[in-house]
Short mmCIF file of C-alpha atoms in Angstrom, two decimals:
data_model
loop_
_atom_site.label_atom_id
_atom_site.label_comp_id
_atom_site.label_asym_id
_atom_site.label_seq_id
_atom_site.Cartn_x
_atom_site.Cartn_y
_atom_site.Cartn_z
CA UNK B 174 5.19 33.52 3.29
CA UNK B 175 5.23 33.02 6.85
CA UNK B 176 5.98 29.17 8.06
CA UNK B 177 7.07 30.63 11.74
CA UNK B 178 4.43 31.24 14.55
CA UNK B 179 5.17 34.08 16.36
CA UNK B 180 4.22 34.75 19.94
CA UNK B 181 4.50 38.26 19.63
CA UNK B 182 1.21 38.75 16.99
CA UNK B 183 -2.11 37.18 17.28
CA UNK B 184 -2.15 33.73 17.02
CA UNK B 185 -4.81 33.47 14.83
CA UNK B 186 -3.17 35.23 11.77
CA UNK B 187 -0.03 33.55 12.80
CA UNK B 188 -1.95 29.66 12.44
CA UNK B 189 -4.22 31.03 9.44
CA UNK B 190 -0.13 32.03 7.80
CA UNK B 191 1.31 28.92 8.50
CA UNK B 192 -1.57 26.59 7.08
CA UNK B 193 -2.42 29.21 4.22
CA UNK B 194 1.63 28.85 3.28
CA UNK B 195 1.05 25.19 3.49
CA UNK B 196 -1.82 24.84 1.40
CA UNK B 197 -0.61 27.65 -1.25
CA UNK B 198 2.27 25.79 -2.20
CA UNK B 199 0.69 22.38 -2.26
CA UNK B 200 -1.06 24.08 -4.80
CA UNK B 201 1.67 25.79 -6.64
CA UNK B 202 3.84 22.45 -6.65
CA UNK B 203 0.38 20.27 -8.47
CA UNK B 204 0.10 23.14 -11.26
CA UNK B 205 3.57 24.05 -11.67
CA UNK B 206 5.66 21.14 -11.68
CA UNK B 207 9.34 22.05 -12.01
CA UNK B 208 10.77 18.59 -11.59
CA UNK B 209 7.99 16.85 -12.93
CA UNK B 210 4.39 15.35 -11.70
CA UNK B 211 5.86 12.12 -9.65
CA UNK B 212 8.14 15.08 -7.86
CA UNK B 213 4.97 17.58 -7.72
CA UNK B 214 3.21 14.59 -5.56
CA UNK B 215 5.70 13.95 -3.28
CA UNK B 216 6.05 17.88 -2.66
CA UNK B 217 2.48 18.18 -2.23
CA UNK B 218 2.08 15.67 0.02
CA UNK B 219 4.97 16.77 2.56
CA UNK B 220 2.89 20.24 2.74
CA UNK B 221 -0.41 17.98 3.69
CA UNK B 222 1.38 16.35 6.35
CA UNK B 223 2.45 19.91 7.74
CA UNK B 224 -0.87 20.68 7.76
CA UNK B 225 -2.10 18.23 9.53
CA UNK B 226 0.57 19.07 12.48
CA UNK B 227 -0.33 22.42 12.53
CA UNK B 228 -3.98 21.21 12.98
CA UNK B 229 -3.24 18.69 16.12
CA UNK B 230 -1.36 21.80 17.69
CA UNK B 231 -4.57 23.13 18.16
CA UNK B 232 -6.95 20.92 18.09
CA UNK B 233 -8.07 21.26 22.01
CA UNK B 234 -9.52 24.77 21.14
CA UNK B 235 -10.87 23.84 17.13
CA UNK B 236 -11.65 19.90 17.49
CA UNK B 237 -14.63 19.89 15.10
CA UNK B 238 -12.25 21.91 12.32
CA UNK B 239 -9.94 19.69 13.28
CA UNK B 240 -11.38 16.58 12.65
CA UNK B 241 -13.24 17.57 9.30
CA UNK B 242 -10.27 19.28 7.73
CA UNK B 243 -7.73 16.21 8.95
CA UNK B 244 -10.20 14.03 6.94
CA UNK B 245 -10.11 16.23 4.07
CA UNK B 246 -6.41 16.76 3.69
CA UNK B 247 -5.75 12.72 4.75
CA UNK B 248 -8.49 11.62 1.88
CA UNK B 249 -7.05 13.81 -0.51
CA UNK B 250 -3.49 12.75 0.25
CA UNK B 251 -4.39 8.70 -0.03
CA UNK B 252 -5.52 9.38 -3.66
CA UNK B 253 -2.28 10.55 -4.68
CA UNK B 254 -0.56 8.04 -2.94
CA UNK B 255 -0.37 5.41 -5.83
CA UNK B 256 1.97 7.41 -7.82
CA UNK B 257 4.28 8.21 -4.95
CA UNK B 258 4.83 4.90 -3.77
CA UNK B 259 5.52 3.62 -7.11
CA UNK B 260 8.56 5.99 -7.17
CA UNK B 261 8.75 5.35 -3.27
CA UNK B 262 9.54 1.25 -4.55
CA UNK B 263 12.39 2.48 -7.27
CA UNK B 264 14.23 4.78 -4.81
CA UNK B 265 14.46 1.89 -1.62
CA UNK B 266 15.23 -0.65 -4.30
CA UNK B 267 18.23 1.78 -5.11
CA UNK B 268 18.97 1.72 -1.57
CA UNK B 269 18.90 -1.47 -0.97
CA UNK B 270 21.16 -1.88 -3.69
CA UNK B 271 23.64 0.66 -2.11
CA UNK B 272 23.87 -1.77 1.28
CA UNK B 273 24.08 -4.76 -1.11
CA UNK B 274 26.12 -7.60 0.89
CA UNK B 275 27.61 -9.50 -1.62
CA UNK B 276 27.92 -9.45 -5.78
CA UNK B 277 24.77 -12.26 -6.10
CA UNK B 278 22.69 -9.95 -4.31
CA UNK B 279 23.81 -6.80 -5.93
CA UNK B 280 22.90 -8.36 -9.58
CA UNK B 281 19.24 -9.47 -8.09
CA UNK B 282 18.80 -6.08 -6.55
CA UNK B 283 19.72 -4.21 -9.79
CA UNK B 284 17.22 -6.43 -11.84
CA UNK B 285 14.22 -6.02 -9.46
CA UNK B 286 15.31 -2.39 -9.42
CA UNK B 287 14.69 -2.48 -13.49
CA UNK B 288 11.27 -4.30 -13.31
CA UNK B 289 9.93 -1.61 -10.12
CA UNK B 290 11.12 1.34 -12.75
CA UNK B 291 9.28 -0.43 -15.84
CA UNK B 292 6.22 -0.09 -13.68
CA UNK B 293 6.67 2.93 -12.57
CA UNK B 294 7.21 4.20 -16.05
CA UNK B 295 4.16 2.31 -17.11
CA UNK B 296 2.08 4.05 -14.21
CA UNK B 297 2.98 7.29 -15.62
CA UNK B 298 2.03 6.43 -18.61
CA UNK B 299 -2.01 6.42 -17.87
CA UNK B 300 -1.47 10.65 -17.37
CA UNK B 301 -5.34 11.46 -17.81
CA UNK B 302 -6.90 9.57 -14.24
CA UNK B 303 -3.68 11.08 -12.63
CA UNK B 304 -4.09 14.22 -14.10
CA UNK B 305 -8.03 14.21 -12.80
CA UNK B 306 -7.07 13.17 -9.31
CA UNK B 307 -4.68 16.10 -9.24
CA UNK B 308 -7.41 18.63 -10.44
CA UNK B 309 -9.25 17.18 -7.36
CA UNK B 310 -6.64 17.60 -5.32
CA UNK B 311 -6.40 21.04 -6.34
CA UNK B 312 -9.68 21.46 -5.43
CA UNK B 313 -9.66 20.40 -2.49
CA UNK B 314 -7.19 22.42 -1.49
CA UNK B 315 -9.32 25.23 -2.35
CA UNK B 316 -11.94 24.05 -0.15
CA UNK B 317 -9.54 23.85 2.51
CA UNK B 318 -8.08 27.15 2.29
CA UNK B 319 -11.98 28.56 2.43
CA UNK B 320 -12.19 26.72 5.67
CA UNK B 321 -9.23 27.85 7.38
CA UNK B 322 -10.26 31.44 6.66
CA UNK B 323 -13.05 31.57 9.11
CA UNK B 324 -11.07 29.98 11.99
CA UNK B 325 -10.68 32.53 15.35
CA UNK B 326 -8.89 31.80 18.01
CA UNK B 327 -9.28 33.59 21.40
CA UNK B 328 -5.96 35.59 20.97
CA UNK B 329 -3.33 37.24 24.10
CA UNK B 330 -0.51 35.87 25.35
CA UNK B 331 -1.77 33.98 28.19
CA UNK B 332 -4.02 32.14 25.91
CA UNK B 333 -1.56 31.32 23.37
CA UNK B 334 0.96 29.89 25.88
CA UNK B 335 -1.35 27.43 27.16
CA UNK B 336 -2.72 26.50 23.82
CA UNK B 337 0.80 25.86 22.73
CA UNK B 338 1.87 24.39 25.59
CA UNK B 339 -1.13 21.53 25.89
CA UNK B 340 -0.77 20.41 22.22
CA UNK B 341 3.30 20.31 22.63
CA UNK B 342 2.61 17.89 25.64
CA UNK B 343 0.12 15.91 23.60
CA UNK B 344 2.82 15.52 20.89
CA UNK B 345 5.53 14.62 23.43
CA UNK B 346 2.90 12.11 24.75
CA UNK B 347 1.97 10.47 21.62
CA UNK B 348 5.50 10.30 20.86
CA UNK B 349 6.20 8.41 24.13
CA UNK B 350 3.47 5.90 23.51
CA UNK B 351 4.59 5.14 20.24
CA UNK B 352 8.47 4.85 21.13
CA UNK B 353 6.86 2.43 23.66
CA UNK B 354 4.97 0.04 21.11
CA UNK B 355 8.27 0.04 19.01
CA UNK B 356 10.32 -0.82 22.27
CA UNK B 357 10.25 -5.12 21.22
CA UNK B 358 7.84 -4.94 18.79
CA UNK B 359 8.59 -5.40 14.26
CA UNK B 360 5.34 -4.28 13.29
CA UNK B 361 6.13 -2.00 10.48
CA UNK B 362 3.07 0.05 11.21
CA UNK B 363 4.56 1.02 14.89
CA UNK B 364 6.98 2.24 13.61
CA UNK B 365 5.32 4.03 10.77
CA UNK B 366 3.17 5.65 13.98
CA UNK B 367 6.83 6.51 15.78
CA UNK B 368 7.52 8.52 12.22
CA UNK B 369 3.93 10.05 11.78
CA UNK B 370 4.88 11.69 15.53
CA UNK B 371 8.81 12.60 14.78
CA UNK B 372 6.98 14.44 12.03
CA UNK B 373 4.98 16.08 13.70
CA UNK B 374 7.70 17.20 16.49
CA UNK B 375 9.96 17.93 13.68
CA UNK B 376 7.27 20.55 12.29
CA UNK B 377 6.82 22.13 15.60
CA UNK B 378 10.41 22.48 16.54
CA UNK B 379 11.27 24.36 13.12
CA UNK B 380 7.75 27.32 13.55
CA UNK B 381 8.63 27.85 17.23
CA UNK B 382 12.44 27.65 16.69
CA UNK B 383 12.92 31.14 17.64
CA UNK B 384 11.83 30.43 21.07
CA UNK B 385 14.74 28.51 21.95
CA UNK B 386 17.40 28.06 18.92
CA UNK B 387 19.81 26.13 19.83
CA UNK B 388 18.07 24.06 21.92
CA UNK B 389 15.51 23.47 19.12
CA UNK B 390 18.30 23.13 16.51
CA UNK B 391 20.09 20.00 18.28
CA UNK B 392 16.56 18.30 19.12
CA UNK B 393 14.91 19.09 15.70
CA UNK B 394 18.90 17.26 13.76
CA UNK B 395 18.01 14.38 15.83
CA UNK B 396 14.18 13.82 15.21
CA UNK B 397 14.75 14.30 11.18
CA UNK B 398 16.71 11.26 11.62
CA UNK B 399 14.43 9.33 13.04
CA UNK B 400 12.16 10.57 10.43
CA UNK B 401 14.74 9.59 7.30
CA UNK B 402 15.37 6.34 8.97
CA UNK B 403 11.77 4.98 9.70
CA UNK B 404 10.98 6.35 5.64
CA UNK B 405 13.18 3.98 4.33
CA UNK B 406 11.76 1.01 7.08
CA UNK B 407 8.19 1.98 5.78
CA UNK B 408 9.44 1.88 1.68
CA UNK B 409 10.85 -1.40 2.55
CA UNK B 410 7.28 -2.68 4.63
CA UNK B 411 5.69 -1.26 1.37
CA UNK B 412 8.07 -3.26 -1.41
CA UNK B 413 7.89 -6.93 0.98
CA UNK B 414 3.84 -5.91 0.98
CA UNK B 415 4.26 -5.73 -2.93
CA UNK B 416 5.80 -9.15 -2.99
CA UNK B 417 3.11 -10.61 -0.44
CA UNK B 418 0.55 -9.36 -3.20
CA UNK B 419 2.26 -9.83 -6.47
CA UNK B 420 4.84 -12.43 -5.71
CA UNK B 421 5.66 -13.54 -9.51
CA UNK B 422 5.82 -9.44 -10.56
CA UNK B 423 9.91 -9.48 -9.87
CA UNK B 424 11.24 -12.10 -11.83
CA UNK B 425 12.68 -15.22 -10.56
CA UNK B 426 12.45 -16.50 -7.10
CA UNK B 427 15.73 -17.06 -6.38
CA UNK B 428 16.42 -12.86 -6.88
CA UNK B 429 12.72 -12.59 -4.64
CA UNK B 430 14.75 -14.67 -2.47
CA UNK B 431 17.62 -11.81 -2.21
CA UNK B 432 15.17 -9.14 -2.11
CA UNK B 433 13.17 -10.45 1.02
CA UNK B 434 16.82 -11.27 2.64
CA UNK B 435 17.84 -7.71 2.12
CA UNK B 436 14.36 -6.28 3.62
CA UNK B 437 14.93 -7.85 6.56
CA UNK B 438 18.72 -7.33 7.75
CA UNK B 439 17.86 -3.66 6.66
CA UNK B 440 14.48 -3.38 9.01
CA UNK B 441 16.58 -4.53 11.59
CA UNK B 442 19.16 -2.23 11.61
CA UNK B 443 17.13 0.88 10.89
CA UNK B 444 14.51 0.10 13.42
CA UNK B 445 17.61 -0.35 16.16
CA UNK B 446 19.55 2.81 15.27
CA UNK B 447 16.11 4.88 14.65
CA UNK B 448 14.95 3.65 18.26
CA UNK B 449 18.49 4.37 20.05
CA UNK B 450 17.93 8.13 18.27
CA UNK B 451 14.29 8.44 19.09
CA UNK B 452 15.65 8.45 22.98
CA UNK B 453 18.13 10.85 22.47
CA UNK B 454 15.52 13.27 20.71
CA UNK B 455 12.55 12.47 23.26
CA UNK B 456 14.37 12.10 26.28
CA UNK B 457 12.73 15.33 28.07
CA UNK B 458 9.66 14.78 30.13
CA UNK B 459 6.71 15.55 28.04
CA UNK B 460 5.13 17.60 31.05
CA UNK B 461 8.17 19.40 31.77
CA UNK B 462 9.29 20.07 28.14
CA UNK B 463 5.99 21.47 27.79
CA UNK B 464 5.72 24.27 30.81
CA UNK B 465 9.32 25.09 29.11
CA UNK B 466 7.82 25.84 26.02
CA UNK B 467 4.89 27.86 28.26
CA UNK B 468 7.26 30.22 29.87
CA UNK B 469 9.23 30.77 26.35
CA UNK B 470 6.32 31.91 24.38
CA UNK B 471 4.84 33.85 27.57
CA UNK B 472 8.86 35.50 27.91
CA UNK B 473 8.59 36.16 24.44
CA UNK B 474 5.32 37.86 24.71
#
């Protein structure tokens, strides 16, 4: 399968390749399951949010496919999100653990760790309302692929370059906006936004990699770190939201205490190191970075 769009063909069976890819293995990773279902999720889920990038790429020339089938694949992906984030909690709490600052903490880390996989285990446990929400999900992505089949673009070269040229500068955009919130803010959900947008460059920097490799090589090293640092600063938002709502569900205080302690010298420095690497990897002009990307895919026409 094809996960590159090339400027070469017609863009419309290039962007019908790249989101039918995305959707067929969504589907082969919920019925296979090499590694398991909790593994099968997370798999899934990384081809939704692929999707979804390939979708805002375009979405000046397809906004009303655009908006119902980003609805679609986002509604979809929230129901399987309970699973995930139970597994989500076990792996930060083994993180955590890992940048543990002293033996006290380390103990209270590994205990909380052993009550977060008890539920986790116990979650997997009630198999049948996962297993329908899968077959739903499954579905759905049938539904999806349907839609996607009767998408036309207006194809040629010309065309092409400014399509991919407008939603690169609308990425680069976003991206600045939300590297701007971030800038002296702690809200964990600005910085969740700042990852939603790495993602998305990330995506587009790997299927239009040949335009430009080694440019597109360096930037796309740097923006999957911004991307692997703000996923652990979101786990943790997620596991001190846990202990907002359940606050008795991880034993004693004093190891809640440790927890919470840990959650926050850890924020800290990921959100300061992911922002110092966010500038490196989005330090080009959104306008110019884009009429680059023009004249590449017109060159390469």
């Amino acid at each position: 399968m094809s996960y590159r769009i090339r400027p070469s063909e017609h863009f419309t069976a290039e962007f019908k390749a790249v989101g039918t890819g995305q959707l067929t293995l969504a589907i082969a990773a919920l019925t296979e399951r090499p590694q398991g279902l909790a593994a099968a999720i997370h798999d899934a889920r990384k081809k939704f949010k692929r999707l979804r990038s390939l979708y805002r790429l375009a979405a000046a020339d397809i906004p009303a496919f655009r908006r119902s089938e980003n609805t679609r694949i986002r509604d979809m992906a929230r129901t399987l999100s309970t699973s995930r984030d139970a597994t989500a909690l076990v792996e930060v709490s083994r993180y955590l653990l890992d940048h543990a600052e002293n033996n006290e903490e380390r103990a209270a880390l590994k205990r909380i760790g052993k009550v977060l996989a008890a539920r986790r285990d116990a979650q997997a446990a009630e198999e049948n309302p996962l297993e329908d929400t899968v077959a739903a999900a499954i579905a759905t992505c049938g539904r999806a692929l349907e839609a996607l089949s009767r998408i036309t673009f207006q194809d040629g070269g010309k065309k092409g370059a400014k399509r991919i040229a407008k939603g690169w500068r609308k990425a680069l955009e976003k991206a600045a906006a939300a590297r701007k919130a971030c800038a002296d803010r702690t809200d964990a959900h600005l910085f969740h936004e700042l990852r939603k947008r790495s993602q998305d460059y990330r995506f587009y920097l790997n299927m239009l990699q040949r335009l430009w490799p080694s440019a597109m090589h360096a930037k796309r090293a740097e923006v999957t770190r911004v991307v692997d640092l703000l996923g652990h600063h979101n786990d943790l938002a997620l596991l001190a939201s846990l202990v907002d709502e359940q606050p008795h569900l991880l034993g004693k205080s004093e190891d809640v205490a440790y927890l919470l302690s840990a959650v926050i010298t850890r924020q800290k420095i990921l959100r300061e190191e992911a922002l110092t690497v966010a500038a490196s990897a989005f330090r080009d002009d959104p306008k110019a970075e884009s009429r680059t990307i023009r004249l590449l895919w017109r060159d390469a026409v």
